[in-house]
Short mmCIF file of C-alpha atoms in Angstrom, two decimals:
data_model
loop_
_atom_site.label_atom_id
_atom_site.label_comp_id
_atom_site.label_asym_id
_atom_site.label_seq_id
_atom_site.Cartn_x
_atom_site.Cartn_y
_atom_site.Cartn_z
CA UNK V 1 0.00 0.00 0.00
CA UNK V 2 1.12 3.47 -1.28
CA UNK V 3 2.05 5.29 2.27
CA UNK V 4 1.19 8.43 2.71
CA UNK V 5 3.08 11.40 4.52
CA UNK V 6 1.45 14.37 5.89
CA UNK V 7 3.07 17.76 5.59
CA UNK V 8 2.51 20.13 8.52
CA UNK V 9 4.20 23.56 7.91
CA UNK V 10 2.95 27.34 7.41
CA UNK V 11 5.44 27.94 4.56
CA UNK V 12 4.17 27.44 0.90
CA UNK V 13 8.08 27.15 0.05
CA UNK V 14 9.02 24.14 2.45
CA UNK V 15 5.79 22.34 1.59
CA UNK V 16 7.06 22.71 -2.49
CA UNK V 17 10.58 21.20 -1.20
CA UNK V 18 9.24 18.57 0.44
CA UNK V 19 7.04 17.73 -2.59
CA UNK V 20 10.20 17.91 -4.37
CA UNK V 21 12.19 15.61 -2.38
CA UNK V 22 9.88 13.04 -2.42
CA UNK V 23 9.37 12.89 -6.35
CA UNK V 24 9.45 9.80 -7.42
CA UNK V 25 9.04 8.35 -4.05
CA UNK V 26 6.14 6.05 -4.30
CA UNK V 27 4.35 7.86 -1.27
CA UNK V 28 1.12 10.07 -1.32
CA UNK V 29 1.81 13.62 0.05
CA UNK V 30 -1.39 15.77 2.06
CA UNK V 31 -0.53 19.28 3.31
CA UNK V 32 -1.77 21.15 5.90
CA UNK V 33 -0.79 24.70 6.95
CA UNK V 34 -0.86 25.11 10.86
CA UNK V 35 -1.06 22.37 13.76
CA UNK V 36 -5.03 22.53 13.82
CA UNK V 37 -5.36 21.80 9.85
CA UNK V 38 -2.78 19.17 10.43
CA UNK V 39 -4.91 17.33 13.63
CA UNK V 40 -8.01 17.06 11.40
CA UNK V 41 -6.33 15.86 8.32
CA UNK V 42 -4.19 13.35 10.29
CA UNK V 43 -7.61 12.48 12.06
CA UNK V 44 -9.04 12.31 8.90
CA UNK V 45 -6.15 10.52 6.83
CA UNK V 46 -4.52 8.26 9.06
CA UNK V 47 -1.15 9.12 7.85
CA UNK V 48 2.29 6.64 7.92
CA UNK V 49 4.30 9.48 8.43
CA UNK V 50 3.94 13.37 9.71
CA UNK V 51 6.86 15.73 9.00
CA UNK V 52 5.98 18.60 11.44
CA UNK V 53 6.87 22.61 11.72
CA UNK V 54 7.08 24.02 14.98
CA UNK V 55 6.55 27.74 14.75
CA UNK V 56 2.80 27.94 12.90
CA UNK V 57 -0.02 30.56 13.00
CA UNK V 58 -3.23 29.04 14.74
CA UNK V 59 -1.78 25.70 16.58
CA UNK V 60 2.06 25.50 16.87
CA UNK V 61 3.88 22.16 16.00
CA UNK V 62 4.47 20.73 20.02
CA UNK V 63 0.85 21.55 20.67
CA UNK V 64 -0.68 19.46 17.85
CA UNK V 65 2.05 16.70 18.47
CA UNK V 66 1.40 16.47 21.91
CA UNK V 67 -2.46 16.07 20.83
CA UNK V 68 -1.49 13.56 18.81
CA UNK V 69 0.09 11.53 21.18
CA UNK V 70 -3.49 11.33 23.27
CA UNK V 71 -5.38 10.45 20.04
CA UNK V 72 -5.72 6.27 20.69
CA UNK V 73 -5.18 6.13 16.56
CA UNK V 74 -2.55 8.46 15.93
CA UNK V 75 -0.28 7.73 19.51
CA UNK V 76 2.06 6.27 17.66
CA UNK V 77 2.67 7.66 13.97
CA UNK V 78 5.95 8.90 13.31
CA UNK V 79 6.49 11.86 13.36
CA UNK V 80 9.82 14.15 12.23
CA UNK V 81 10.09 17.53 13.13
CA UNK V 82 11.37 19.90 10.12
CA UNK V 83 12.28 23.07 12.13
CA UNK V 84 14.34 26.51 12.22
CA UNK V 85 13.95 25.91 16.24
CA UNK V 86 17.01 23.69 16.98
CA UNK V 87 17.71 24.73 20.78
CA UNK V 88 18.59 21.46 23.39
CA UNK V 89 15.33 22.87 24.93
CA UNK V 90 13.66 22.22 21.67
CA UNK V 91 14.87 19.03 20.76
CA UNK V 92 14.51 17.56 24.18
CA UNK V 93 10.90 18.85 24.26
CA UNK V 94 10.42 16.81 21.25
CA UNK V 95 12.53 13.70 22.09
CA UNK V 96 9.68 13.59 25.53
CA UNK V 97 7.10 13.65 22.93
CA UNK V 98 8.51 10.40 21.15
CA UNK V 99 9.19 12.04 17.86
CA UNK V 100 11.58 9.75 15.26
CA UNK V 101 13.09 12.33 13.50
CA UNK V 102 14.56 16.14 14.12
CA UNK V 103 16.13 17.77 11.02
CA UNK V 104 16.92 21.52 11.82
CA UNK V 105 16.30 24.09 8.69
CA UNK V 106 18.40 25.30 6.63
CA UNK V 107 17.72 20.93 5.61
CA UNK V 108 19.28 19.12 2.82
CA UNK V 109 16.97 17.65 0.30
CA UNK V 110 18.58 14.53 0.22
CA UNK V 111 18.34 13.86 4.42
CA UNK V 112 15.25 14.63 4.70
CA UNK V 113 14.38 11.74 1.94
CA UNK V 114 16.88 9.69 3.63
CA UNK V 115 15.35 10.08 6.87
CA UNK V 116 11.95 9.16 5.19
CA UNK V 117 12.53 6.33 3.55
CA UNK V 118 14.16 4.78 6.54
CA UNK V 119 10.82 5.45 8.63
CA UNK V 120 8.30 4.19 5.92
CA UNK V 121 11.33 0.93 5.82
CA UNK V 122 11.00 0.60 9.10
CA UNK V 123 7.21 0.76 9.40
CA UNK V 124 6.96 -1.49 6.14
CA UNK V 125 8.89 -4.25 8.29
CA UNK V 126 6.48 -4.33 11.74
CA UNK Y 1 18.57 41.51 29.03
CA UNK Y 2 19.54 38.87 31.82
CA UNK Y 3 21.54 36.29 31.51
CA UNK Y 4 20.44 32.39 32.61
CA UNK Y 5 22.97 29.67 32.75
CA UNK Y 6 23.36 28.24 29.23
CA UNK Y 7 21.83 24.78 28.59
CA UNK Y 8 24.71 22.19 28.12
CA UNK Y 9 24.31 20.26 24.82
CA UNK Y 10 23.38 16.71 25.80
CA UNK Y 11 25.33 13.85 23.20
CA UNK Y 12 22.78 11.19 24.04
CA UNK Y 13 20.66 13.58 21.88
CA UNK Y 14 22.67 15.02 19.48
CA UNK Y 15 24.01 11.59 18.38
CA UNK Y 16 20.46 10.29 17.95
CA UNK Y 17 19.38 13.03 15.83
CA UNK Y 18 22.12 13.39 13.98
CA UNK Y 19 22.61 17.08 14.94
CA UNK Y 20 25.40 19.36 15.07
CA UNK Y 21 27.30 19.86 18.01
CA UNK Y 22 27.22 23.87 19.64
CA UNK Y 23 29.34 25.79 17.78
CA UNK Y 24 32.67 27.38 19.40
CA UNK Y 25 30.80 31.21 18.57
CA UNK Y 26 27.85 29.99 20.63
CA UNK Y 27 30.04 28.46 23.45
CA UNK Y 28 32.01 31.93 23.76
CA UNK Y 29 28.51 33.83 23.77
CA UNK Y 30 27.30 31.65 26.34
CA UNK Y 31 30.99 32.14 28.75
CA UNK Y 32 30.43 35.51 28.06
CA UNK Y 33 26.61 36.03 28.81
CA UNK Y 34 27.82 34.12 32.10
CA UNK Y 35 30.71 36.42 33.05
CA UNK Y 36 28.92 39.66 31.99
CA UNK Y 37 28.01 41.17 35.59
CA UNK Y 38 31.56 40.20 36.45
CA UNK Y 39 35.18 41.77 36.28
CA UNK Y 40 36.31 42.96 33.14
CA UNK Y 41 39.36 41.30 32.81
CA UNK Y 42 37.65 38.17 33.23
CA UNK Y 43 35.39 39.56 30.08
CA UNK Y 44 38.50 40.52 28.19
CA UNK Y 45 40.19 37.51 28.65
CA UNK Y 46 37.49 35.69 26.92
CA UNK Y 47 37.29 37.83 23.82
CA UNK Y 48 41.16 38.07 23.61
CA UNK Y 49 41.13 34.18 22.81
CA UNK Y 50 39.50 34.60 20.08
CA UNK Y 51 41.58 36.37 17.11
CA UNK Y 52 38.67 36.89 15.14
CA UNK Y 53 36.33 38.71 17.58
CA UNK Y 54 39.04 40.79 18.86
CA UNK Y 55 39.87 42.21 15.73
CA UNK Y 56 36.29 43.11 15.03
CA UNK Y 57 36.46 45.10 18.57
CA UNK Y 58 39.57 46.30 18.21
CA UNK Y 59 38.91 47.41 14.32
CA UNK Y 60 42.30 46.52 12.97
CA UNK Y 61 45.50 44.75 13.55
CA UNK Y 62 45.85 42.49 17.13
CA UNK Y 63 48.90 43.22 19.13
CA UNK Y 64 51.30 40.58 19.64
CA UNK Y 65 51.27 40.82 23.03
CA UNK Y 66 48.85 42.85 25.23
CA UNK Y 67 45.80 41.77 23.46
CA UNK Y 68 44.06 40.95 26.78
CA UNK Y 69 44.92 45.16 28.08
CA UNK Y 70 43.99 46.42 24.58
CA UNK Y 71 40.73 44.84 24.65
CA UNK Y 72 40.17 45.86 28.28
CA UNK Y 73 40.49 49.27 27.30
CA UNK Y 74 38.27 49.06 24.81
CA UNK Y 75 35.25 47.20 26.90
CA UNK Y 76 36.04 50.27 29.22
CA UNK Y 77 35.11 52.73 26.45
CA UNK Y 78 32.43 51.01 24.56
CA UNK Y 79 30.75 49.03 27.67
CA UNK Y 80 29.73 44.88 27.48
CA UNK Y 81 26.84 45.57 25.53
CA UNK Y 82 28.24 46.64 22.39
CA UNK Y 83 30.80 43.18 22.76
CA UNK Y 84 27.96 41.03 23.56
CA UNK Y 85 26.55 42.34 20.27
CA UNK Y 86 29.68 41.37 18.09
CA UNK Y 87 29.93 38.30 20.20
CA UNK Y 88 26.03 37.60 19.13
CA UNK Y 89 26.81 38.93 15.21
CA UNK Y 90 29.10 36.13 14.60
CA UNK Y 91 26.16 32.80 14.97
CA UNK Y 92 24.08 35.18 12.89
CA UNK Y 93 26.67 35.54 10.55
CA UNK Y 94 27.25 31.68 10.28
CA UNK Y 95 23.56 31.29 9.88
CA UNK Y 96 23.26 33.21 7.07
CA UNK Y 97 26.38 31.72 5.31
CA UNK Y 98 25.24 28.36 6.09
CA UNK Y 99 21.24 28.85 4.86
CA UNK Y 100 22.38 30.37 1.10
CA UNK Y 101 25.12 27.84 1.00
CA UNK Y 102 22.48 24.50 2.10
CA UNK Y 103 19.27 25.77 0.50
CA UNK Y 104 20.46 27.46 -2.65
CA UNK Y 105 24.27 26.74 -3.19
CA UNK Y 106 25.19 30.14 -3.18
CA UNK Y 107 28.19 31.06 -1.56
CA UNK Y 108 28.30 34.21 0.41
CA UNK Y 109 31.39 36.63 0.56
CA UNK Y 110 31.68 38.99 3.60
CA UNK Y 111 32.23 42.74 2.33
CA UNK Y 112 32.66 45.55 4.35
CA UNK Y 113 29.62 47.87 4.05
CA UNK Y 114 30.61 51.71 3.37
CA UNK Y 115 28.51 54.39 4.99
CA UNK Y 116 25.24 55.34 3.20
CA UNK Y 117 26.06 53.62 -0.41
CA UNK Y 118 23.74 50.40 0.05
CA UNK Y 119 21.27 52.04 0.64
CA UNK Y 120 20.44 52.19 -3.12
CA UNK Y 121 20.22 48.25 -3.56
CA UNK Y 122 17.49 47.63 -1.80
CA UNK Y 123 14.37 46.39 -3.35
CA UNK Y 124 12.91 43.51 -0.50
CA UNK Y 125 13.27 43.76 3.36
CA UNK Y 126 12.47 40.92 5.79
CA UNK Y 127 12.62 41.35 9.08
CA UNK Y 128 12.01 39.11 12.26
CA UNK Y 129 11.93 40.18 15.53
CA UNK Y 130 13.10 37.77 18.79
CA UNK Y 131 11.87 38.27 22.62
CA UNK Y 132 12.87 37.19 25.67
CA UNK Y 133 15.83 37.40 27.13
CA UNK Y 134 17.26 38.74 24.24
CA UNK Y 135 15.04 41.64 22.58
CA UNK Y 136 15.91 42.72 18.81
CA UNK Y 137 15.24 42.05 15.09
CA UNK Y 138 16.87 40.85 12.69
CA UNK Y 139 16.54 42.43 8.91
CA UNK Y 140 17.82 40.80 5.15
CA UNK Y 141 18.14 43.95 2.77
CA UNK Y 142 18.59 43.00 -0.89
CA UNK Y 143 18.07 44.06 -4.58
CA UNK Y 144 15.54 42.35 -7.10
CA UNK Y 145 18.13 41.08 -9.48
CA UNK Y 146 19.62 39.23 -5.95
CA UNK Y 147 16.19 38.07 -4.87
CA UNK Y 148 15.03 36.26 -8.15
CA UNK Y 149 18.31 34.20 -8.24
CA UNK Y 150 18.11 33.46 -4.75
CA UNK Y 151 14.27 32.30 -5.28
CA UNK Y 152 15.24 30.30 -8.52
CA UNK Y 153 17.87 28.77 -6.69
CA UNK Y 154 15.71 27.29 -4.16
CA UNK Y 155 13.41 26.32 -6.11
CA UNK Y 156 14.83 25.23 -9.11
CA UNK Y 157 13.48 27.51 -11.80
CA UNK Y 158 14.59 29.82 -14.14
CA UNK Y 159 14.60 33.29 -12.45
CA UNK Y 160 12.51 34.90 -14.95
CA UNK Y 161 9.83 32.67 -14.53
CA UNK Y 162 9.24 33.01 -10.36
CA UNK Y 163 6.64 36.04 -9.43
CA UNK Y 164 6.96 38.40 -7.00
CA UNK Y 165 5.15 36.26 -4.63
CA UNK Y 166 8.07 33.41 -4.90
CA UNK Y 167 10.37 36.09 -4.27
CA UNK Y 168 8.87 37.35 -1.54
CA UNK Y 169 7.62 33.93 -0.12
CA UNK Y 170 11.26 32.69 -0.19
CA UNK Y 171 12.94 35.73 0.53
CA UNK Y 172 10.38 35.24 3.99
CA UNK Y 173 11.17 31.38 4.56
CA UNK Y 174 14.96 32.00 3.95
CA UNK Y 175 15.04 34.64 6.95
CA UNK Y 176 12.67 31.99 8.95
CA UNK Y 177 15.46 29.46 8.64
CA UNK Y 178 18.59 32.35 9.17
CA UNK Y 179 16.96 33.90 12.39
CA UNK Y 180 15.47 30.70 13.62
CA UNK Y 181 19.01 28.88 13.84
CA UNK Y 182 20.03 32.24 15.45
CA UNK Y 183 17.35 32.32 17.79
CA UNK Y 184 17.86 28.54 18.60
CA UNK Y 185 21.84 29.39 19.19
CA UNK Y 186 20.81 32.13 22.00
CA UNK Y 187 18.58 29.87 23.64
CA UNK Y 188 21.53 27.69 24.04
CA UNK Y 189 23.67 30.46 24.98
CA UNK Y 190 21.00 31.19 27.78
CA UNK Y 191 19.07 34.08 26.69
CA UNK Y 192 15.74 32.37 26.20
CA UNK Y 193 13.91 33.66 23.53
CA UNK Y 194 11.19 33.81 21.02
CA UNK Y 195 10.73 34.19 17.48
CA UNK Y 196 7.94 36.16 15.66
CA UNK Y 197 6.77 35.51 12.08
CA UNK Y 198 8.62 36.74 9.11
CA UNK Y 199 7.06 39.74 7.11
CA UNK Y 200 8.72 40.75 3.75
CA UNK Y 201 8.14 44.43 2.45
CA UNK Y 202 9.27 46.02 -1.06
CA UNK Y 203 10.47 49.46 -1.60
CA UNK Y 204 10.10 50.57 1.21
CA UNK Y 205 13.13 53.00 2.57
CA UNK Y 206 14.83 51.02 4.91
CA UNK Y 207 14.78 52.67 8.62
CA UNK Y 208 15.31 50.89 11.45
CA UNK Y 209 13.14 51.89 14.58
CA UNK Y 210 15.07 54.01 17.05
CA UNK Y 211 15.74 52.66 20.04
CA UNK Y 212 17.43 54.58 23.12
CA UNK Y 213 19.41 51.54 24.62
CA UNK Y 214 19.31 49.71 21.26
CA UNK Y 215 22.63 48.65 19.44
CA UNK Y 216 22.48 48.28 15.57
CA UNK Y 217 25.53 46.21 13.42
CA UNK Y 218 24.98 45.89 9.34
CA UNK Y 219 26.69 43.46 7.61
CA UNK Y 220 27.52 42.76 4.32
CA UNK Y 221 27.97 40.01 1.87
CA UNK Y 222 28.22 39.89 -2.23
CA UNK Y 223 28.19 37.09 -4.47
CA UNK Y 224 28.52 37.17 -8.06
CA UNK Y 225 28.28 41.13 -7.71
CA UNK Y 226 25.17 41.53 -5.71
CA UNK Y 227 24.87 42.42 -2.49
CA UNK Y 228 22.94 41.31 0.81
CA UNK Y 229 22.88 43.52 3.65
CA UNK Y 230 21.71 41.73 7.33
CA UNK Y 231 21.37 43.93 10.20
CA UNK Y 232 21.14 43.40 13.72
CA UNK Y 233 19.07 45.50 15.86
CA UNK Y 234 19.39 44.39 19.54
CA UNK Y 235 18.00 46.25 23.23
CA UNK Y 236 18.72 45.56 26.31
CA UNK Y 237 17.01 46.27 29.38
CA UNK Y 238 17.56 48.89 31.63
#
């Protein structure tokens, strides 16, 4: 089955790279543009994978992941952060929060498909 | 401003996130934030050890020997705002370096800016602002020409075919990523802080507000011929 990532970021420009990186990865890509977009589509679309902002207007990126974490169907998705907000007080928060992944922006293209192909591997296998 | 004890980088962490350790600039901000209430020599022994940042305070050539006195003198005359500003200038500086370089393979050239003649470049103007325990903004000056190779360089266009709203929405995400990785590096350093939301403006005359206590540093940096301007605008509290 054709796994499908969901895209949590304010930034038209990061959501286009992200698209980018993942051409011609056989994956289906949904975007949402601040953390309370992103809880109803991941509510709605059960994604394999969430690759998650921190600073957004509306809902910021800790708030919707710690929601996710007390959703019984989403508790356990992976999630990677992909944020500018790369302080030990940042990354710990997120490490608490069980997140698989933290790339800090400015990101290579190429690690954040590396670091998302190992996740959907991983997943594939349990 | 006050200072909090810096956050020590945990390895367990790092290592499982494959992140980069704190930089040397950010470790030196962070002695420094600690030892500001304290005795200047302490302060000037600090900056002395590193060649770079005493030549930015001292504006020129470093003594052989003496450094340490030379630089004393100077925190004397200017006061430890002013260094913590330089000190603070060079993460920002990295960031900036590091963002063009990762995001659009350009590669950034320091230049010294002359007084009053960039003013004429300028087409776009982000700006960010960070509070906390650190209070300033951050602003990217730079000219169209600049702007639509930096925007087709991201993301992979020609430059005549982005619109002003790619230039602008880059232009905006670019300074998202610079000021973010500086705002992350003072949080490390122990002034706690928070970042707002980019906002982009064009042709607008560039005036940055006036504040009392404020301190303001531009710096410059061409490549192939163009120039970007960053300037930091920092207050501290009374």
């Amino acid at each position: 089955m054709t796994p499908k990532i969901l895209t949590v970021d304010d930034s038209r420009i990061v959501r286009m790279l992200i698209s980018r990186a993942l051409q011609g990865c056989d994956c289906q890509i949904v975007e949402a543009t601040n953390g309370e977009e992103g809880l109803a589509a991941a509510l709605r679309e059960n994604p394999d994978l969430i690759l998650l902002d921190v600073t957004m207007p509306v809902m910021d990126g800790f708030e919707l992941l710690a929601r996710l974490r007390q959703e019984a169907t989403l508790a356990k998705v992976p999630v990677i952060m992909l944020t500018a907000e790369s302080s030990q007080e940042s990354v710990a928060k997120a490490d608490g929060l069980g997140v698989s992944g933290y790339i800090a922006k400015p990101f290579k293209e190429e690690v954040l498909r590396d670091r998302i192909n190992g996740i959907i591997a991983l997943n594939a296998k349990s | 401003m006050t200072s909090h004890a810096p956050k020590p980088a945990n390895p367990v962490l790092l290592s499982k996130y494959a992140m980069e350790p704190t930089s040397e600039s950010v470790s030196r901000l962070a002695a420094l934030i600690a030892v500001r209430g304290g005795e200047l020599d302490q302060i000037a022994k600090l900056i002395a050890a590193d060649r770079a940042l005493t030549e930015r305070l001292l504006e020129g050539d470093v003594p052989a020997t003496g450094a340490a006195d030379e630089v004393e003198r100077q925190i004397f005359r200017l006061g430890v705002e002013p260094i913590l500003v330089l000190a603070m200038s060079e993460p920002l500086i990295n960031a900036v370096r590091r963002t063009f370089d990762t995001m659009a393979g350009i590669t950034l050239v320091p230049v010294e800016v002359g007084k009053g003649s960039e003013s004429a470049i300028e087409r776009f103007t982000s700006s960010l602002s960070i509070t906390g325990r650190a209070n300033g903004r951050v602003y990217l000056r730079l000219g169209e020409d600049f702007c639509r190779t930096l925007a087709a360089q991201v993301l992979g266009m020609e430059g005549a075919a982005a619109t002003t709203e790619d230039l602008r929405d880059v232009l905006a995400e670019m300074s998202n990523m610079i000021v973010g990785s500086f705002q992350s590096n003072l949080c490390d350093a122990g002034l706690t802080c928070k970042l707002s939301v980019p906002e982009v403006v064009a042709d607008a005359v560039f005036a940055p507000p006036k504040v009392p206590r404020g301190r303001h540093r531009v710096f410059g940096f061409r490549h192939d011929g163009m120039l970007l301007l960053v300037d930091i605008l920092v207050e501290f509290a009374g």
